Amino acid sequence: MTQIRTEMRIVDPQNPDPTALQQAGSVIREGGLVAFPTETVYGLGANALNADAVARIFKAKGRPSFNPLIVHVPDIDSARELVAVWTEEAEKLAQHFWAGPLTLVLPKSHAIPDIVTGGGNTVAVRIPAHPIAQALLRSAGVPIAAPSANRSNQLSPTLAKHVVKGLNGRIDMILDGGATSGGVESTVLSLVESPPRLLRPGLITPAEISEVIGVIQVGASSHIETERVPLLSPGMLTRHYAPQTPLLLAANDGAETVKALLEQGLKVVWLAFQSQTTCTDLQVVVMPQDAEGYASRLFAELHRWDSMGVDRIVVSALPQGEKWLAVADRLQRASQGEAH
Ligand code: TXA
Ligand code: MG
């Protein structure tokens, strides 16, 4: 791919610089690619109504064309324009959780080019809560299709420097708004099935969704096979979100796994819940005990240790409970298969 100059702009989320946002908005309108922070992870945005611009996202990420994108909008009225049917459930969920980390899958309207939805007849939409994402949407004046701003199959970015690592020279602009707070990608819920189905766990839990719209289907999504066509949520292939360094998710605190690896002479980092005795070949990170705190640190730790030349990342087993569903899901995927 021909290298282009990627412009980096630091933007204060509390007080976004109007000039930077105007510039980013016109890059989007002119068919360019802008990476920007959301409350979950950084997204790689393009004008969702411009098929050529959206094609550039797939190229920059090396993303397979069957994997559809989430369309970001600034308000509920704009969301309605993108879908063929706006259901009562959609209205309730939108009122309750938007702006926020919930993505709704609904039948698509003709306004959405096929490339956005991987050729499918549904579209995923959400209103991001981050002030820079909001400001960019308003400045661009068009819906913004945005997957996470990483190369396909790699870890999602929670800092601008993670975006630089994967996409420098492949995109037009990066808005650096510091660390994203959520840390894992939005909850994806399909409203085209009855009852609605959770396609990807996120920080909004099934129980919270059920409180608003009643029973939903959970499960199956983490076991979707690569061969299954059409894919229910194609981004949920088992090998996904993986660091380069092999990651072992322990069945208990991981002490025995760590010991065995050290005996083999390997360099190990251990994401644990309690401090541990370290040695030359062992680094220990004491992770937050609450699911939200853990989620917001997880990808940053994986990015960090990936670039430090350790041989293995060992992760202590997580507590049980729905709140841990998103983190458990991402760690299971990160621990699948060979390093790549
Ligand atoms: O938090 C997030 O959702 C971030 C920020 C940038 O908004 N975006 C994100 O996008 O994680 P991406 O492309 O990395 O993940 C989108 C997920 C994928 O698993 C994709 O397959 C699924 O949503 N998806 C998108 N459109 C869909 C559709 N029409 N039907 C089913 N699944 C869909
Ligand atoms: Mg992604």
PDB file of N, CA, C and O in Angstrom, residues 272-332:
ATOM      1  N   ALA A 272      -2.056 -10.482  37.380  1.00  0.00           N
ATOM      2  CA  ALA A 272      -2.587 -11.155  38.563  1.00  0.00           C
ATOM      3  C   ALA A 272      -3.510 -10.201  39.326  1.00  0.00           C
ATOM      4  O   ALA A 272      -3.670  -9.039  38.951  1.00  0.00           O
ATOM      5  N   PHE A 273      -4.104 -10.715  40.392  1.00  0.00           N
ATOM      6  CA  PHE A 273      -4.941  -9.852  41.236  1.00  0.00           C
ATOM      7  C   PHE A 273      -4.234  -9.467  42.541  1.00  0.00           C
ATOM      8  O   PHE A 273      -4.730  -8.636  43.281  1.00  0.00           O
ATOM      9  N   GLN A 274      -3.109 -10.154  42.827  1.00  0.00           N
ATOM     10  CA  GLN A 274      -2.359  -9.846  44.049  1.00  0.00           C
ATOM     11  C   GLN A 274      -0.904  -9.709  43.700  1.00  0.00           C
ATOM     12  O   GLN A 274      -0.441 -10.336  42.749  1.00  0.00           O
ATOM     13  N   SER A 275      -0.179  -8.931  44.520  1.00  0.00           N
ATOM     14  CA  SER A 275       1.245  -8.800  44.214  1.00  0.00           C
ATOM     15  C   SER A 275       1.926 -10.157  44.467  1.00  0.00           C
ATOM     16  O   SER A 275       1.459 -10.956  45.270  1.00  0.00           O
ATOM     17  N   GLN A 276       2.989 -10.402  43.726  1.00  0.00           N
ATOM     18  CA  GLN A 276       3.670 -11.692  43.739  1.00  0.00           C
ATOM     19  C   GLN A 276       5.160 -11.414  43.810  1.00  0.00           C
ATOM     20  O   GLN A 276       5.604 -10.325  43.442  1.00  0.00           O
ATOM     21  N   THR A 277       5.922 -12.396  44.221  1.00  0.00           N
ATOM     22  CA  THR A 277       7.375 -12.230  44.247  1.00  0.00           C
ATOM     23  C   THR A 277       7.891 -12.240  42.802  1.00  0.00           C
ATOM     24  O   THR A 277       7.593 -13.164  42.045  1.00  0.00           O
ATOM     25  N   THR A 278       8.612 -11.198  42.445  1.00  0.00           N
ATOM     26  CA  THR A 278       9.126 -11.136  41.065  1.00  0.00           C
ATOM     27  C   THR A 278      10.567 -11.649  41.025  1.00  0.00           C
ATOM     28  O   THR A 278      11.202 -11.809  42.063  1.00  0.00           O
ATOM     29  N   CYS A 279      11.060 -11.926  39.837  1.00  0.00           N
ATOM     30  CA  CYS A 279      12.479 -12.249  39.655  1.00  0.00           C
ATOM     31  C   CYS A 279      12.884 -11.696  38.290  1.00  0.00           C
ATOM     32  O   CYS A 279      12.065 -11.072  37.621  1.00  0.00           O
ATOM     33  N   THR A 280      14.107 -11.905  37.870  1.00  0.00           N
ATOM     34  CA  THR A 280      14.590 -11.308  36.616  1.00  0.00           C
ATOM     35  C   THR A 280      13.660 -11.618  35.444  1.00  0.00           C
ATOM     36  O   THR A 280      13.393 -10.764  34.615  1.00  0.00           O
ATOM     37  N   ASP A 281      13.191 -12.852  35.394  1.00  0.00           N
ATOM     38  CA  ASP A 281      12.387 -13.245  34.240  1.00  0.00           C
ATOM     39  C   ASP A 281      10.887 -13.096  34.452  1.00  0.00           C
ATOM     40  O   ASP A 281      10.102 -13.482  33.590  1.00  0.00           O
ATOM     41  N   LEU A 282      10.487 -12.556  35.586  1.00  0.00           N
ATOM     42  CA  LEU A 282       9.044 -12.435  35.856  1.00  0.00           C
ATOM     43  C   LEU A 282       8.652 -11.012  36.241  1.00  0.00           C
ATOM     44  O   LEU A 282       9.147 -10.445  37.214  1.00  0.00           O
ATOM     45  N   GLN A 283       7.741 -10.449  35.450  1.00  0.00           N
ATOM     46  CA  GLN A 283       7.134  -9.146  35.773  1.00  0.00           C
ATOM     47  C   GLN A 283       5.702  -9.418  36.203  1.00  0.00           C
ATOM     48  O   GLN A 283       5.028 -10.252  35.597  1.00  0.00           O
ATOM     49  N   VAL A 284       5.244  -8.706  37.227  1.00  0.00           N
ATOM     50  CA  VAL A 284       3.874  -8.917  37.696  1.00  0.00           C
ATOM     51  C   VAL A 284       3.091  -7.609  37.605  1.00  0.00           C
ATOM     52  O   VAL A 284       3.594  -6.554  37.988  1.00  0.00           O
ATOM     53  N   VAL A 285       1.899  -7.685  37.030  1.00  0.00           N
ATOM     54  CA  VAL A 285       1.015  -6.521  37.002  1.00  0.00           C
ATOM     55  C   VAL A 285      -0.186  -6.847  37.879  1.00  0.00           C
ATOM     56  O   VAL A 285      -0.853  -7.859  37.656  1.00  0.00           O
ATOM     57  N   VAL A 286      -0.429  -6.031  38.903  1.00  0.00           N
ATOM     58  CA  VAL A 286      -1.604  -6.257  39.750  1.00  0.00           C
ATOM     59  C   VAL A 286      -2.785  -5.533  39.101  1.00  0.00           C
ATOM     60  O   VAL A 286      -2.815  -4.313  39.031  1.00  0.00           O
ATOM     61  N   MET A 287      -3.733  -6.330  38.600  1.00  0.00           N
ATOM     62  CA  MET A 287      -4.867  -5.765  37.860  1.00  0.00           C
ATOM     63  C   MET A 287      -5.983  -5.359  38.819  1.00  0.00           C
ATOM     64  O   MET A 287      -6.110  -5.909  39.909  1.00  0.00           O
ATOM     65  N   PRO A 288      -6.837  -4.385  38.399  1.00  0.00           N
ATOM     66  CA  PRO A 288      -7.965  -3.981  39.241  1.00  0.00           C
ATOM     67  C   PRO A 288      -8.907  -5.161  39.522  1.00  0.00           C
ATOM     68  O   PRO A 288      -9.063  -6.046  38.682  1.00  0.00           O
ATOM     69  N   GLN A 289      -9.521  -5.148  40.712  1.00  0.00           N
ATOM     70  CA  GLN A 289     -10.412  -6.251  41.124  1.00  0.00           C
ATOM     71  C   GLN A 289     -11.821  -6.083  40.563  1.00  0.00           C
ATOM     72  O   GLN A 289     -12.630  -6.993  40.635  1.00  0.00           O
ATOM     73  N   ASP A 290     -12.143  -4.882  40.044  1.00  0.00           N
ATOM     74  CA  ASP A 290     -13.487  -4.668  39.492  1.00  0.00           C
ATOM     75  C   ASP A 290     -13.436  -4.773  37.973  1.00  0.00           C
ATOM     76  O   ASP A 290     -12.431  -4.409  37.339  1.00  0.00           O
ATOM     77  N   ALA A 291     -14.541  -5.280  37.391  1.00  0.00           N
ATOM     78  CA  ALA A 291     -14.562  -5.576  35.951  1.00  0.00           C
ATOM     79  C   ALA A 291     -14.326  -4.320  35.114  1.00  0.00           C
ATOM     80  O   ALA A 291     -13.618  -4.358  34.105  1.00  0.00           O
ATOM     81  N   GLU A 292     -14.891  -3.192  35.519  1.00  0.00           N
ATOM     82  CA  GLU A 292     -14.732  -1.975  34.704  1.00  0.00           C
ATOM     83  C   GLU A 292     -13.298  -1.484  34.715  1.00  0.00           C
ATOM     84  O   GLU A 292     -12.747  -1.099  33.687  1.00  0.00           O
ATOM     85  N   GLY A 293     -12.698  -1.494  35.912  1.00  0.00           N
ATOM     86  CA  GLY A 293     -11.302  -1.077  36.027  1.00  0.00           C
ATOM     87  C   GLY A 293     -10.394  -2.006  35.228  1.00  0.00           C
ATOM     88  O   GLY A 293      -9.477  -1.560  34.530  1.00  0.00           O
ATOM     89  N   TYR A 294     -10.682  -3.294  35.300  1.00  0.00           N
ATOM     90  CA  TYR A 294      -9.884  -4.299  34.587  1.00  0.00           C
ATOM     91  C   TYR A 294      -9.991  -4.064  33.081  1.00  0.00           C
ATOM     92  O   TYR A 294      -8.985  -4.027  32.362  1.00  0.00           O
ATOM     93  N   ALA A 295     -11.232  -3.885  32.596  1.00  0.00           N
ATOM     94  CA  ALA A 295     -11.454  -3.679  31.158  1.00  0.00           C
ATOM     95  C   ALA A 295     -10.686  -2.462  30.669  1.00  0.00           C
ATOM     96  O   ALA A 295     -10.077  -2.486  29.595  1.00  0.00           O
ATOM     97  N   SER A 296     -10.699  -1.400  31.450  1.00  0.00           N
ATOM     98  CA  SER A 296     -10.091  -0.173  30.947  1.00  0.00           C
ATOM     99  C   SER A 296      -8.554  -0.301  30.899  1.00  0.00           C
ATOM    100  O   SER A 296      -7.908   0.402  30.151  1.00  0.00           O
ATOM    101  N   ARG A 297      -7.969  -1.230  31.658  1.00  0.00           N
ATOM    102  CA  ARG A 297      -6.509  -1.428  31.634  1.00  0.00           C
ATOM    103  C   ARG A 297      -6.059  -2.511  30.653  1.00  0.00           C
ATOM    104  O   ARG A 297      -4.901  -2.519  30.195  1.00  0.00           O
ATOM    105  N   LEU A 298      -6.941  -3.471  30.352  1.00  0.00           N
ATOM    106  CA  LEU A 298      -6.508  -4.712  29.706  1.00  0.00           C
ATOM    107  C   LEU A 298      -5.714  -4.511  28.408  1.00  0.00           C
ATOM    108  O   LEU A 298      -4.585  -4.975  28.273  1.00  0.00           O
ATOM    109  N   PHE A 299      -6.300  -3.815  27.424  1.00  0.00           N
ATOM    110  CA  PHE A 299      -5.633  -3.721  26.123  1.00  0.00           C
ATOM    111  C   PHE A 299      -4.326  -2.944  26.230  1.00  0.00           C
ATOM    112  O   PHE A 299      -3.345  -3.269  25.564  1.00  0.00           O
ATOM    113  N   ALA A 300      -4.318  -1.906  27.091  1.00  0.00           N
ATOM    114  CA  ALA A 300      -3.083  -1.134  27.250  1.00  0.00           C
ATOM    115  C   ALA A 300      -1.968  -2.033  27.773  1.00  0.00           C
ATOM    116  O   ALA A 300      -0.819  -1.953  27.318  1.00  0.00           O
ATOM    117  N   GLU A 301      -2.286  -2.922  28.728  1.00  0.00           N
ATOM    118  CA  GLU A 301      -1.265  -3.848  29.248  1.00  0.00           C
ATOM    119  C   GLU A 301      -0.805  -4.810  28.152  1.00  0.00           C
ATOM    120  O   GLU A 301       0.384  -5.073  28.010  1.00  0.00           O
ATOM    121  N   LEU A 302      -1.761  -5.342  27.379  1.00  0.00           N
ATOM    122  CA  LEU A 302      -1.371  -6.292  26.326  1.00  0.00           C
ATOM    123  C   LEU A 302      -0.502  -5.611  25.272  1.00  0.00           C
ATOM    124  O   LEU A 302       0.512  -6.168  24.833  1.00  0.00           O
ATOM    125  N   HIS A 303      -0.867  -4.378  24.877  1.00  0.00           N
ATOM    126  CA  HIS A 303      -0.029  -3.632  23.919  1.00  0.00           C
ATOM    127  C   HIS A 303       1.372  -3.426  24.502  1.00  0.00           C
ATOM    128  O   HIS A 303       2.371  -3.601  23.819  1.00  0.00           O
ATOM    129  N   ARG A 304       1.423  -3.027  25.786  1.00  0.00           N
ATOM    130  CA  ARG A 304       2.698  -2.692  26.418  1.00  0.00           C
ATOM    131  C   ARG A 304       3.620  -3.911  26.437  1.00  0.00           C
ATOM    132  O   ARG A 304       4.777  -3.839  26.012  1.00  0.00           O
ATOM    133  N   TRP A 305       3.106  -5.040  26.899  1.00  0.00           N
ATOM    134  CA  TRP A 305       3.989  -6.207  27.049  1.00  0.00           C
ATOM    135  C   TRP A 305       4.326  -6.819  25.699  1.00  0.00           C
ATOM    136  O   TRP A 305       5.391  -7.421  25.532  1.00  0.00           O
ATOM    137  N   ASP A 306       3.442  -6.625  24.732  1.00  0.00           N
ATOM    138  CA  ASP A 306       3.727  -7.093  23.379  1.00  0.00           C
ATOM    139  C   ASP A 306       4.977  -6.435  22.807  1.00  0.00           C
ATOM    140  O   ASP A 306       5.680  -7.021  22.001  1.00  0.00           O
ATOM    141  N   SER A 307       5.219  -5.183  23.219  1.00  0.00           N
ATOM    142  CA  SER A 307       6.371  -4.491  22.633  1.00  0.00           C
ATOM    143  C   SER A 307       7.605  -4.607  23.536  1.00  0.00           C
ATOM    144  O   SER A 307       8.605  -3.956  23.295  1.00  0.00           O
ATOM    145  N   MET A 308       7.537  -5.442  24.580  1.00  0.00           N
ATOM    146  CA  MET A 308       8.654  -5.541  25.519  1.00  0.00           C
ATOM    147  C   MET A 308       9.452  -6.829  25.362  1.00  0.00           C
ATOM    148  O   MET A 308      10.350  -7.095  26.161  1.00  0.00           O
ATOM    149  N   GLY A 309       9.080  -7.654  24.399  1.00  0.00           N
ATOM    150  CA  GLY A 309       9.860  -8.872  24.156  1.00  0.00           C
ATOM    151  C   GLY A 309       9.753  -9.928  25.250  1.00  0.00           C
ATOM    152  O   GLY A 309      10.732 -10.615  25.534  1.00  0.00           O
ATOM    153  N   VAL A 310       8.586 -10.059  25.900  1.00  0.00           N
ATOM    154  CA  VAL A 310       8.419 -11.199  26.807  1.00  0.00           C
ATOM    155  C   VAL A 310       7.974 -12.413  25.990  1.00  0.00           C
ATOM    156  O   VAL A 310       7.476 -12.269  24.873  1.00  0.00           O
ATOM    157  N   ASP A 311       8.156 -13.627  26.566  1.00  0.00           N
ATOM    158  CA  ASP A 311       7.812 -14.846  25.819  1.00  0.00           C
ATOM    159  C   ASP A 311       6.367 -15.274  26.018  1.00  0.00           C
ATOM    160  O   ASP A 311       5.761 -15.861  25.122  1.00  0.00           O
ATOM    161  N   ARG A 312       5.836 -15.053  27.219  1.00  0.00           N
ATOM    162  CA  ARG A 312       4.462 -15.468  27.512  1.00  0.00           C
ATOM    163  C   ARG A 312       3.779 -14.441  28.406  1.00  0.00           C
ATOM    164  O   ARG A 312       4.420 -13.856  29.275  1.00  0.00           O
ATOM    165  N   ILE A 313       2.450 -14.268  28.185  1.00  0.00           N
ATOM    166  CA  ILE A 313       1.630 -13.480  29.108  1.00  0.00           C
ATOM    167  C   ILE A 313       0.706 -14.475  29.820  1.00  0.00           C
ATOM    168  O   ILE A 313      -0.034 -15.208  29.156  1.00  0.00           O
ATOM    169  N   VAL A 314       0.793 -14.534  31.138  1.00  0.00           N
ATOM    170  CA  VAL A 314      -0.097 -15.413  31.905  1.00  0.00           C
ATOM    171  C   VAL A 314      -1.129 -14.542  32.609  1.00  0.00           C
ATOM    172  O   VAL A 314      -0.790 -13.503  33.185  1.00  0.00           O
ATOM    173  N   VAL A 315      -2.398 -14.940  32.510  1.00  0.00           N
ATOM    174  CA  VAL A 315      -3.468 -14.149  33.115  1.00  0.00           C
ATOM    175  C   VAL A 315      -4.184 -15.000  34.157  1.00  0.00           C
ATOM    176  O   VAL A 315      -4.651 -16.108  33.847  1.00  0.00           O
ATOM    177  N   SER A 316      -4.273 -14.505  35.393  1.00  0.00           N
ATOM    178  CA  SER A 316      -5.008 -15.222  36.448  1.00  0.00           C
ATOM    179  C   SER A 316      -6.468 -15.347  36.058  1.00  0.00           C
ATOM    180  O   SER A 316      -7.030 -14.431  35.431  1.00  0.00           O
ATOM    181  N   ALA A 317      -7.097 -16.475  36.435  1.00  0.00           N
ATOM    182  CA  ALA A 317      -8.523 -16.678  36.141  1.00  0.00           C
ATOM    183  C   ALA A 317      -9.334 -15.505  36.682  1.00  0.00           C
ATOM    184  O   ALA A 317      -8.994 -14.926  37.720  1.00  0.00           O
ATOM    185  N   LEU A 318     -10.394 -15.159  35.955  1.00  0.00           N
ATOM    186  CA  LEU A 318     -11.219 -14.006  36.334  1.00  0.00           C
ATOM    187  C   LEU A 318     -12.293 -14.434  37.326  1.00  0.00           C
ATOM    188  O   LEU A 318     -12.697 -15.601  37.332  1.00  0.00           O
ATOM    189  N   PRO A 319     -12.798 -13.485  38.122  1.00  0.00           N
ATOM    190  CA  PRO A 319     -13.949 -13.798  38.967  1.00  0.00           C
ATOM    191  C   PRO A 319     -15.138 -14.189  38.088  1.00  0.00           C
ATOM    192  O   PRO A 319     -15.174 -13.860  36.894  1.00  0.00           O
ATOM    193  N   GLN A 320     -16.100 -14.907  38.674  1.00  0.00           N
ATOM    194  CA  GLN A 320     -17.329 -15.258  37.950  1.00  0.00           C
ATOM    195  C   GLN A 320     -18.233 -14.030  37.883  1.00  0.00           C
ATOM    196  O   GLN A 320     -18.026 -13.079  38.602  1.00  0.00           O
ATOM    197  N   GLY A 321     -19.254 -14.107  37.033  1.00  0.00           N
ATOM    198  CA  GLY A 321     -20.291 -13.071  37.052  1.00  0.00           C
ATOM    199  C   GLY A 321     -20.397 -12.331  35.737  1.00  0.00           C
ATOM    200  O   GLY A 321     -19.414 -12.195  34.996  1.00  0.00           O
ATOM    201  N   GLU A 322     -21.616 -11.864  35.460  1.00  0.00           N
ATOM    202  CA  GLU A 322     -21.931 -11.194  34.195  1.00  0.00           C
ATOM    203  C   GLU A 322     -21.070  -9.989  33.883  1.00  0.00           C
ATOM    204  O   GLU A 322     -20.772  -9.721  32.743  1.00  0.00           O
ATOM    205  N   LYS A 323     -20.695  -9.262  34.920  1.00  0.00           N
ATOM    206  CA  LYS A 323     -19.918  -8.039  34.701  1.00  0.00           C
ATOM    207  C   LYS A 323     -18.585  -8.356  34.031  1.00  0.00           C
ATOM    208  O   LYS A 323     -17.985  -7.503  33.391  1.00  0.00           O
ATOM    209  N   TRP A 324     -18.119  -9.622  34.207  1.00  0.00           N
ATOM    210  CA  TRP A 324     -16.818 -10.021  33.668  1.00  0.00           C
ATOM    211  C   TRP A 324     -16.924 -10.625  32.270  1.00  0.00           C
ATOM    212  O   TRP A 324     -15.926 -11.032  31.673  1.00  0.00           O
ATOM    213  N   LEU A 325     -18.139 -10.691  31.712  1.00  0.00           N
ATOM    214  CA  LEU A 325     -18.376 -11.360  30.433  1.00  0.00           C
ATOM    215  C   LEU A 325     -17.511 -10.791  29.294  1.00  0.00           C
ATOM    216  O   LEU A 325     -16.901 -11.535  28.530  1.00  0.00           O
ATOM    217  N   ALA A 326     -17.457  -9.455  29.196  1.00  0.00           N
ATOM    218  CA  ALA A 326     -16.724  -8.831  28.084  1.00  0.00           C
ATOM    219  C   ALA A 326     -15.232  -9.116  28.196  1.00  0.00           C
ATOM    220  O   ALA A 326     -14.579  -9.502  27.217  1.00  0.00           O
ATOM    221  N   VAL A 327     -14.678  -8.945  29.392  1.00  0.00           N
ATOM    222  CA  VAL A 327     -13.251  -9.175  29.597  1.00  0.00           C
ATOM    223  C   VAL A 327     -12.921 -10.652  29.359  1.00  0.00           C
ATOM    224  O   VAL A 327     -11.935 -10.989  28.693  1.00  0.00           O
ATOM    225  N   ALA A 328     -13.785 -11.551  29.878  1.00  0.00           N
ATOM    226  CA  ALA A 328     -13.556 -12.992  29.700  1.00  0.00           C
ATOM    227  C   ALA A 328     -13.566 -13.342  28.216  1.00  0.00           C
ATOM    228  O   ALA A 328     -12.716 -14.092  27.726  1.00  0.00           O
ATOM    229  N   ASP A 329     -14.509 -12.759  27.482  1.00  0.00           N
ATOM    230  CA  ASP A 329     -14.627 -12.995  26.038  1.00  0.00           C
ATOM    231  C   ASP A 329     -13.348 -12.562  25.309  1.00  0.00           C
ATOM    232  O   ASP A 329     -12.794 -13.309  24.498  1.00  0.00           O
ATOM    233  N   ARG A 330     -12.854 -11.353  25.602  1.00  0.00           N
ATOM    234  CA  ARG A 330     -11.670 -10.851  24.895  1.00  0.00           C
ATOM    235  C   ARG A 330     -10.438 -11.683  25.249  1.00  0.00           C
ATOM    236  O   ARG A 330      -9.587 -11.946  24.401  1.00  0.00           O
ATOM    237  N   LEU A 331     -10.337 -12.111  26.531  1.00  0.00           N
ATOM    238  CA  LEU A 331      -9.166 -12.900  26.921  1.00  0.00           C
ATOM    239  C   LEU A 331      -9.209 -14.290  26.309  1.00  0.00           C
ATOM    240  O   LEU A 331      -8.172 -14.833  25.919  1.00  0.00           O
ATOM    241  N   GLN A 332     -10.415 -14.864  26.188  1.00  0.00           N
ATOM    242  CA  GLN A 332     -10.504 -16.162  25.533  1.00  0.00           C
ATOM    243  C   GLN A 332     -10.035 -16.070  24.090  1.00  0.00           C
ATOM    244  O   GLN A 332      -9.286 -16.901  23.606  1.00  0.00           O
TER     245      GLN A 332
END
